mmCIF file of C-alpha atoms and ligand atoms in Angstrom:
data_model
loop_
_atom_site.group_PDB
_atom_site.id
_atom_site.type_symbol
_atom_site.label_atom_id
_atom_site.label_comp_id
_atom_site.label_asym_id
_atom_site.label_seq_id
_atom_site.Cartn_x
_atom_site.Cartn_y
_atom_site.Cartn_z
ATOM 1 C CA UNK L 1288 -11.233 33.338 55.145
ATOM 2 C CA UNK L 1289 -9.233 34.394 57.792
ATOM 3 C CA UNK L 1290 -6.095 32.444 59.010
ATOM 4 C CA UNK L 1291 -6.126 31.194 63.105
ATOM 5 C CA UNK L 1292 -2.301 32.248 63.093
ATOM 6 C CA UNK L 1293 -0.525 34.346 60.684
ATOM 7 C CA UNK L 1294 2.750 35.486 60.758
ATOM 8 C CA UNK L 1295 3.849 38.973 58.768
ATOM 9 C CA UNK L 1296 7.464 39.505 58.651
ATOM 10 C CA UNK L 1297 8.585 37.958 61.448
ATOM 11 C CA UNK L 1298 12.256 38.516 62.347
ATOM 12 C CA UNK L 1299 14.320 36.929 65.164
ATOM 13 C CA UNK L 1300 17.637 37.493 66.207
ATOM 14 C CA UNK L 1301 20.011 36.271 68.918
ATOM 15 C CA UNK L 1302 23.182 38.001 69.797
ATOM 16 C CA UNK L 1303 26.199 35.763 69.734
ATOM 17 C CA UNK L 1304 29.524 37.592 70.833
ATOM 18 C CA UNK L 1305 30.200 40.211 68.358
ATOM 19 C CA UNK L 1306 28.138 39.106 65.882
ATOM 20 C CA UNK L 1307 23.826 38.702 65.580
ATOM 21 C CA UNK L 1308 22.868 35.216 64.428
ATOM 22 C CA UNK L 1309 19.366 35.736 62.300
ATOM 23 C CA UNK L 1310 17.498 32.849 63.171
ATOM 24 C CA UNK L 1311 14.119 34.514 61.407
ATOM 25 C CA UNK L 1312 14.556 37.303 58.700
ATOM 26 C CA UNK L 1313 11.138 37.142 56.803
ATOM 27 C CA UNK L 1314 8.503 34.377 58.541
ATOM 28 C CA UNK L 1315 5.487 34.922 56.157
ATOM 29 C CA UNK L 1316 2.717 32.298 56.774
ATOM 30 C CA UNK L 1317 -0.858 31.821 57.749
ATOM 31 C CA UNK L 1318 -2.277 28.519 59.200
ATOM 32 C CA UNK L 1319 -6.134 28.111 58.573
ATOM 33 C CA UNK L 1320 -8.699 25.850 60.362
ATOM 34 C CA UNK L 1321 -8.531 22.344 59.804
ATOM 35 C CA UNK L 1322 -5.250 22.364 58.237
ATOM 36 C CA UNK L 1323 -1.979 20.237 59.589
ATOM 37 C CA UNK L 1324 1.079 21.772 58.255
ATOM 38 C CA UNK L 1325 4.455 20.135 58.731
ATOM 39 C CA UNK L 1326 7.346 22.055 59.689
ATOM 40 C CA UNK L 1327 10.358 20.222 58.051
ATOM 41 C CA UNK L 1328 13.853 21.898 58.847
ATOM 42 C CA UNK L 1329 17.160 20.309 60.171
ATOM 43 C CA UNK L 1330 18.377 20.949 63.490
ATOM 44 C CA UNK L 1331 19.268 24.526 64.166
ATOM 45 C CA UNK L 1332 17.305 25.909 61.139
ATOM 46 C CA UNK L 1333 14.608 27.968 64.054
ATOM 47 C CA UNK L 1334 11.767 25.226 64.144
ATOM 48 C CA UNK L 1335 11.494 25.947 68.255
ATOM 49 C CA UNK L 1336 12.215 29.510 68.066
ATOM 50 C CA UNK L 1337 9.415 29.876 65.188
ATOM 51 C CA UNK L 1338 6.645 27.863 67.326
ATOM 52 C CA UNK L 1339 7.861 29.746 70.396
ATOM 53 C CA UNK L 1340 6.874 33.047 68.624
ATOM 54 C CA UNK L 1341 3.727 31.895 67.014
ATOM 55 C CA UNK L 1342 2.862 30.556 70.428
ATOM 56 C CA UNK L 1343 3.341 33.464 72.062
ATOM 57 C CA UNK L 1344 6.284 32.572 74.419
ATOM 58 C CA UNK L 1345 8.477 34.647 72.871
ATOM 59 C CA UNK L 1346 8.226 38.154 71.181
ATOM 60 C CA UNK L 1347 9.579 38.533 67.734
ATOM 61 C CA UNK L 1348 12.268 41.714 67.057
ATOM 62 C CA UNK L 1349 10.350 42.473 64.225
ATOM 63 C CA UNK L 1350 7.080 41.790 62.345
ATOM 64 C CA UNK L 1351 3.594 40.615 63.598
ATOM 65 C CA UNK L 1352 1.888 37.584 64.816
ATOM 66 C CA UNK L 1353 -1.874 37.557 64.710
ATOM 67 C CA UNK L 1354 -4.303 35.267 66.388
ATOM 68 C CA UNK L 1355 -7.378 34.823 65.468
ATOM 69 C CA UNK L 1356 -6.991 38.262 63.489
ATOM 70 C CA UNK L 1357 -5.871 40.051 66.956
ATOM 71 C CA UNK L 1358 -1.913 41.894 66.803
ATOM 72 C CA UNK L 1359 -0.257 40.309 69.563
ATOM 73 C CA UNK L 1360 3.334 41.950 69.855
ATOM 74 C CA UNK L 1361 2.350 45.079 71.637
ATOM 75 C CA UNK L 1362 -0.142 43.288 73.560
ATOM 76 C CA UNK L 1363 1.426 43.165 77.412
ATOM 77 C CA UNK L 1364 2.245 39.790 79.191
ATOM 78 C CA UNK L 1365 -1.284 39.293 80.861
ATOM 79 C CA UNK L 1366 -2.916 39.951 77.606
ATOM 80 C CA UNK L 1367 -0.601 37.500 75.594
ATOM 81 C CA UNK L 1368 -1.144 34.928 78.480
ATOM 82 C CA UNK L 1369 -4.964 35.316 78.618
ATOM 83 C CA UNK L 1370 -4.792 34.586 74.377
ATOM 84 C CA UNK L 1371 -2.634 31.870 74.817
ATOM 85 C CA UNK L 1372 -4.419 30.068 77.589
ATOM 86 C CA UNK L 1373 -7.397 30.090 75.254
ATOM 87 C CA UNK L 1374 -6.391 30.322 71.812
ATOM 88 C CA UNK L 1375 -3.239 27.824 71.740
ATOM 89 C CA UNK L 1376 -2.309 24.245 72.840
ATOM 90 C CA UNK L 1377 1.059 23.077 72.622
ATOM 91 C CA UNK L 1378 2.727 19.607 72.659
ATOM 92 C CA UNK L 1379 6.341 18.581 72.856
ATOM 93 C CA UNK L 1380 8.884 15.656 72.149
ATOM 94 C CA UNK L 1381 8.524 14.959 75.952
ATOM 95 C CA UNK L 1382 4.891 14.861 77.478
ATOM 96 C CA UNK L 1383 5.851 16.577 80.519
ATOM 97 C CA UNK L 1384 2.910 15.235 82.380
ATOM 98 C CA UNK L 1385 2.789 15.845 85.756
ATOM 99 C CA UNK L 1386 3.966 12.672 87.753
ATOM 100 C CA UNK L 1387 1.748 12.888 90.700
ATOM 101 C CA UNK L 1388 -1.181 13.089 88.993
ATOM 102 C CA UNK L 1389 -3.229 11.051 86.845
ATOM 103 C CA UNK L 1390 -3.930 11.194 83.162
ATOM 104 C CA UNK L 1391 -7.399 12.418 84.374
ATOM 105 C CA UNK L 1392 -6.121 14.983 86.266
ATOM 106 C CA UNK L 1393 -3.778 16.197 84.064
ATOM 107 C CA UNK L 1394 -5.997 16.928 81.400
ATOM 108 C CA UNK L 1395 -8.403 18.618 84.297
ATOM 109 C CA UNK L 1396 -5.825 20.569 85.237
ATOM 110 C CA UNK L 1397 -5.620 23.341 82.347
ATOM 111 C CA UNK L 1398 -8.839 23.536 83.021
ATOM 112 C CA UNK L 1399 -9.228 24.214 86.080
ATOM 113 C CA UNK L 1400 -6.546 27.297 85.708
ATOM 114 C CA UNK L 1401 -9.035 28.516 82.847
ATOM 115 C CA UNK L 1402 -11.971 29.178 85.344
ATOM 116 C CA UNK L 1403 -13.836 25.748 84.822
ATOM 117 C CA UNK L 1404 -15.042 24.036 87.926
ATOM 118 C CA UNK L 1405 -13.826 20.278 88.789
ATOM 119 C CA UNK L 1406 -16.822 18.648 87.766
ATOM 120 C CA UNK L 1407 -17.117 20.585 84.116
ATOM 121 C CA UNK L 1408 -13.568 19.488 83.973
ATOM 122 C CA UNK L 1409 -13.797 16.031 84.550
ATOM 123 C CA UNK L 1410 -16.642 15.952 82.378
ATOM 124 C CA UNK L 1411 -14.562 16.927 79.187
ATOM 125 C CA UNK L 1412 -11.614 15.092 80.345
ATOM 126 C CA UNK L 1413 -13.027 11.982 80.334
ATOM 127 C CA UNK L 1414 -15.006 12.508 76.790
ATOM 128 C CA UNK L 1415 -11.622 13.494 75.372
ATOM 129 C CA UNK L 1416 -9.804 10.357 77.167
ATOM 130 C CA UNK L 1417 -12.311 8.294 75.949
ATOM 131 C CA UNK L 1418 -12.483 10.117 72.452
ATOM 132 C CA UNK L 1419 -8.875 8.718 72.162
ATOM 133 C CA UNK L 1420 -9.446 5.260 73.154
ATOM 134 C CA UNK L 1421 -7.770 5.777 76.854
ATOM 135 C CA UNK L 1422 -10.985 5.929 78.827
ATOM 136 C CA UNK L 1423 -9.287 2.636 80.474
ATOM 137 C CA UNK L 1424 -6.273 4.754 81.525
ATOM 138 C CA UNK L 1425 -7.563 7.642 83.270
ATOM 139 C CA UNK L 1426 -6.718 6.948 86.554
ATOM 140 C CA UNK L 1427 -3.268 6.015 85.708
ATOM 141 C CA UNK L 1428 -0.081 7.911 86.675
ATOM 142 C CA UNK L 1429 2.261 8.914 83.650
ATOM 143 C CA UNK L 1430 4.807 6.139 84.488
ATOM 144 C CA UNK L 1431 1.985 3.190 84.032
ATOM 145 C CA UNK L 1432 1.040 4.596 80.799
ATOM 146 C CA UNK L 1433 3.470 3.625 77.286
ATOM 147 C CA UNK L 1434 5.136 6.427 75.617
ATOM 148 C CA UNK L 1435 2.440 6.519 73.129
ATOM 149 C CA UNK L 1436 -0.166 6.728 75.737
ATOM 150 C CA UNK L 1437 1.776 9.126 77.750
ATOM 151 C CA UNK L 1438 1.573 11.442 74.398
ATOM 152 C CA UNK L 1439 -1.517 11.164 73.348
ATOM 153 C CA UNK L 1440 -2.645 12.519 76.803
ATOM 154 C CA UNK L 1441 -0.330 15.345 76.390
ATOM 155 C CA UNK L 1442 -2.373 15.961 73.426
ATOM 156 C CA UNK L 1443 -5.749 15.660 74.972
ATOM 157 C CA UNK L 1444 -4.256 18.139 77.844
ATOM 158 C CA UNK L 1445 -3.137 20.799 75.027
ATOM 159 C CA UNK L 1446 -6.733 20.674 73.752
ATOM 160 C CA UNK L 1447 -8.623 20.284 76.872
ATOM 161 C CA UNK L 1448 -9.731 24.216 76.391
ATOM 162 C CA UNK L 1449 -10.868 23.763 72.982
ATOM 163 C CA UNK L 1450 -8.003 26.116 71.506
ATOM 164 C CA UNK L 1451 -8.129 26.558 67.632
ATOM 165 C CA UNK L 1452 -4.103 26.067 67.197
ATOM 166 C CA UNK L 1453 -2.222 23.143 68.130
ATOM 167 C CA UNK L 1454 1.706 23.906 67.910
ATOM 168 C CA UNK L 1455 3.761 21.062 68.188
ATOM 169 C CA UNK L 1456 7.429 20.688 68.546
ATOM 170 C CA UNK L 1457 8.465 16.915 67.397
ATOM 171 C CA UNK L 1458 5.829 15.595 68.729
ATOM 172 C CA UNK L 1459 6.641 12.038 67.775
ATOM 173 C CA UNK L 1460 10.166 12.126 67.907
ATOM 174 C CA UNK L 1461 10.537 10.256 71.157
ATOM 175 C CA UNK L 1462 8.365 7.482 69.530
ATOM 176 C CA UNK L 1463 9.113 4.109 67.703
ATOM 177 C CA UNK L 1464 7.294 4.435 64.085
ATOM 178 C CA UNK L 1465 4.157 2.540 64.627
ATOM 179 C CA UNK L 1466 3.744 4.433 68.079
ATOM 180 C CA UNK L 1467 4.257 7.581 66.245
ATOM 181 C CA UNK L 1468 2.134 6.988 63.680
ATOM 182 C CA UNK L 1469 -0.769 6.019 66.395
ATOM 183 C CA UNK L 1470 0.040 9.604 68.154
ATOM 184 C CA UNK L 1471 -0.466 11.090 64.647
ATOM 185 C CA UNK L 1472 -3.882 9.536 63.827
ATOM 186 C CA UNK L 1473 -4.887 11.235 67.337
ATOM 187 C CA UNK L 1474 -3.774 14.755 66.049
ATOM 188 C CA UNK L 1475 -5.567 14.016 62.353
ATOM 189 C CA UNK L 1476 -8.754 12.693 64.181
ATOM 190 C CA UNK L 1477 -8.961 16.075 66.356
ATOM 191 C CA UNK L 1478 -8.312 18.273 63.387
ATOM 192 C CA UNK L 1479 -11.124 16.627 61.762
ATOM 193 C CA UNK L 1480 -13.465 16.609 64.704
ATOM 194 C CA UNK L 1481 -12.946 19.965 65.871
ATOM 195 C CA UNK L 1482 -11.493 22.123 62.943
ATOM 196 C CA UNK L 1483 -8.426 22.428 65.104
ATOM 197 C CA UNK L 1484 -5.430 23.821 62.980
ATOM 198 C CA UNK L 1485 -1.813 22.072 64.020
ATOM 199 C CA UNK L 1486 1.747 23.069 63.077
ATOM 200 C CA UNK L 1487 3.774 20.573 63.605
ATOM 201 C CA UNK L 1488 7.467 20.444 63.477
ATOM 202 C CA UNK L 1489 8.721 16.847 62.455
ATOM 203 C CA UNK L 1490 11.406 15.059 61.274
ATOM 204 C CA UNK L 1491 9.270 12.183 60.336
ATOM 205 C CA UNK L 1492 8.817 12.438 56.504
ATOM 206 C CA UNK L 1493 5.918 9.819 56.243
ATOM 207 C CA UNK L 1494 3.856 11.464 59.048
ATOM 208 C CA UNK L 1495 5.046 15.224 56.914
ATOM 209 C CA UNK L 1496 3.718 13.791 53.780
ATOM 210 C CA UNK L 1497 0.812 13.085 55.030
ATOM 211 C CA UNK L 1498 -0.298 16.763 56.496
ATOM 212 C CA UNK L 1499 -2.506 19.464 54.300
ATOM 213 C CA UNK L 1500 1.239 21.797 53.673
ATOM 214 C CA UNK L 1501 4.626 21.649 54.418
ATOM 215 C CA UNK L 1502 6.686 24.518 55.273
ATOM 216 C CA UNK L 1503 10.792 24.658 55.791
ATOM 217 C CA UNK L 1504 13.254 27.449 57.271
ATOM 218 C CA UNK L 1505 16.127 28.289 54.702
ATOM 219 C CA UNK L 1506 18.672 30.920 55.919
ATOM 220 C CA UNK L 1507 15.938 32.607 58.421
ATOM 221 C CA UNK L 1508 13.324 32.448 55.383
ATOM 222 C CA UNK L 1509 9.858 30.853 55.806
ATOM 223 C CA UNK L 1510 9.378 28.658 52.406
ATOM 224 C CA UNK L 1511 6.258 26.562 51.456
ATOM 225 C CA UNK L 1512 7.167 23.221 49.845
ATOM 226 C CA UNK L 1513 4.837 21.325 47.787
ATOM 227 C CA UNK L 1514 4.024 18.079 49.055
ATOM 228 C CA UNK L 1515 4.842 14.809 47.153
HETATM 229 P P1 ADP M 577 15.629 23.872 65.789
HETATM 230 O O1 ADP M 577 14.350 23.785 66.561
HETATM 231 O O2 ADP M 577 15.102 23.988 64.459
HETATM 232 O O3 ADP M 577 16.505 22.931 65.960
HETATM 233 P P2 ADP M 577 16.204 26.460 67.335
HETATM 234 O O4 ADP M 577 14.794 27.435 66.965
HETATM 235 O O5 ADP M 577 16.349 25.956 68.742
HETATM 236 O O6 ADP M 577 16.412 25.586 66.165
HETATM 237 O O7 ADP M 577 17.341 27.133 67.135
HETATM 238 C C1 ADP M 577 17.694 27.753 66.243
HETATM 239 C C2 ADP M 577 19.371 28.802 66.245
HETATM 240 O O8 ADP M 577 18.977 29.812 67.128
HETATM 241 C C3 ADP M 577 20.073 27.966 66.719
HETATM 242 O O9 ADP M 577 21.417 28.320 66.222
HETATM 243 C C4 ADP M 577 20.515 28.218 68.430
HETATM 244 O O10 ADP M 577 21.636 27.882 69.091
HETATM 245 C C5 ADP M 577 19.855 29.976 68.293
HETATM 246 N N1 ADP M 577 19.346 29.926 69.340
HETATM 247 C C6 ADP M 577 17.923 29.434 70.009
HETATM 248 N N2 ADP M 577 17.856 30.091 71.047
HETATM 249 C C7 ADP M 577 18.406 30.748 71.191
HETATM 250 C C8 ADP M 577 18.999 31.878 72.553
HETATM 251 N N3 ADP M 577 17.863 32.289 73.183
HETATM 252 N N4 ADP M 577 19.998 32.435 72.405
HETATM 253 C C9 ADP M 577 20.724 32.598 71.463
HETATM 254 N N5 ADP M 577 20.963 31.414 70.605
HETATM 255 C C10 ADP M 577 19.735 30.684 70.457
#
């Protein structure tokens, strides 16, 4: 089986004054459909950098990133954006929902940008909200939702275009443990129902243990850690 996301010898350096900081020296990793992988590493280890490269938001200085088998580093920006829109969803620590729009509209927007009609986008957004138990919140604006609800709407928005890959950067970092659990269950349910593959940077040990696999970053190397 081909991984939906594959990193091959990925390197990333940042110039800091005279010297170069090697954040990634040898990123090798394959993410398969239906898997949830925890990325657990200390602050500053390079988790966000890795997610940005995997999500085609940044280019690596070396190596290759394959999305659905397509080599991406030599694609132009338009092609990378098109692939990202279609294949990858993002969730961040803070929900970044648009405050002037309702939950429903926030989930409709990426679909309309991708070319769906208003009616199609609305139908799919309502399906997602209902599936996540948020149907009654459809007309609420982000400030009228709890932290956990906001984050679940952000997850619905991230998967609205049916991506095969979800990249999440501390998605429960801002939530209390019980709410974090609920938000994580949302991710799990979506992965099971749709075959979504998720790579989730997290400091939450309890949640990391429940994922299919765990990787860490040490001195710029990606290392697979056995769970348990
Ligand atoms: P994490 O998400 O694990 O906290 P980051 O990927 O944000 O780690 O950062 C890894 C290291 O790379 C840090 O030392 C950070 O200061 C550095 N870094 C990240 N982005 C840049 C940048 N654009 N320019 C220079 N240094 C950066």
